[in-house]
Coordinates of C-alpha atoms in Angstrom, one line a residue:
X371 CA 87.6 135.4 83.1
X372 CA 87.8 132.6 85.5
X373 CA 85.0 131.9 88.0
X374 CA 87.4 130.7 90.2
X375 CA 87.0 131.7 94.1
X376 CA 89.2 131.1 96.8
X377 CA 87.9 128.6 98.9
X378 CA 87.7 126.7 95.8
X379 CA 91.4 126.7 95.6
X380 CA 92.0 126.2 99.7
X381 CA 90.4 122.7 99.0
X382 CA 92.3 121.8 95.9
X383 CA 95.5 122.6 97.6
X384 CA 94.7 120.6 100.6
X385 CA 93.7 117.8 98.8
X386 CA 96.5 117.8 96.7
X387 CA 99.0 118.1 99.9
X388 CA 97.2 115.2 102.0
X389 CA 97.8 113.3 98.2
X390 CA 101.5 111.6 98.8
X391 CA 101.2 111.3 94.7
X392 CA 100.0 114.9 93.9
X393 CA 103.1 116.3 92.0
X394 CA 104.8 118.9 94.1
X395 CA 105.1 121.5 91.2
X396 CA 101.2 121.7 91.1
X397 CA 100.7 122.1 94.8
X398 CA 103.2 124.7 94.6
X399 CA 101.4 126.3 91.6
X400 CA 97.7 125.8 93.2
X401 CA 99.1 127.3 96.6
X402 CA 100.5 130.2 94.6
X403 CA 97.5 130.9 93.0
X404 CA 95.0 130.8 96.0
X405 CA 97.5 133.0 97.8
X406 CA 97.1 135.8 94.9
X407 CA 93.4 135.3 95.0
X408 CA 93.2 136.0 98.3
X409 CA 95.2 139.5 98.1
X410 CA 93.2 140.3 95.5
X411 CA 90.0 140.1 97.3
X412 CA 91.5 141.8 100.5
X413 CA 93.0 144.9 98.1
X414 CA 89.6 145.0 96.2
X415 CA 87.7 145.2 99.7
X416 CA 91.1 147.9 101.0
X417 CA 90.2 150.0 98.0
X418 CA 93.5 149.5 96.9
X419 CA 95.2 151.5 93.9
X420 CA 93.8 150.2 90.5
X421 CA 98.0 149.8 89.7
X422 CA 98.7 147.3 91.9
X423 CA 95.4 145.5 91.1
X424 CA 96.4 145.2 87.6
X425 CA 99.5 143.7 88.7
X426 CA 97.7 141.2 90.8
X427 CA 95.6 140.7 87.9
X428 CA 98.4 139.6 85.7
X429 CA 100.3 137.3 88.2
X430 CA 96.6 135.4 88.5
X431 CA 96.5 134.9 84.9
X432 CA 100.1 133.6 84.7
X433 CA 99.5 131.7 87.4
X434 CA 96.4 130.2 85.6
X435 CA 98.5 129.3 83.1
X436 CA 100.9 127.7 85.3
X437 CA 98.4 125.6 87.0
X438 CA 96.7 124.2 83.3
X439 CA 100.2 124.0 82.2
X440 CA 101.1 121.1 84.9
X441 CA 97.4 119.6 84.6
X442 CA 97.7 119.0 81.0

């Protein structure tokens, strides 16, 4: 489980974009992530179907990966 929450990840994309030197692959990744984060907070407030939560649930977790992936 990650205790990750979305403004958390507004910031760390920001930063990274005002950073000439931030690799663009991670912004990419970080924006990616705080995107999915943030529809998974709007569906879980929407009552959305458990389905498509799973699925968000699963693009968050690769996109985890992603983001540790380019960090390492």
């Amino acid at each position: 489980s990650s205790d990750v929450c979305s403004s958390d990840l507004v910031y760390l994309r920001e930063t990274l974009l005002a950073e000439p030197a931030a690799p663009a692959d991670l912004t990419k990744a970080v924006g990616s992530l705080a995107i999915t984060l943030d529809h998974l907070a709007i569906n879980n407030l929407a009552g959305a179907e458990k389905k498509y939560q799973t699925q968000l649930w699963q693009r968050f977790g690769s996109e985890i990966a992603q983001v540790q992936k380019r960090c390492k």
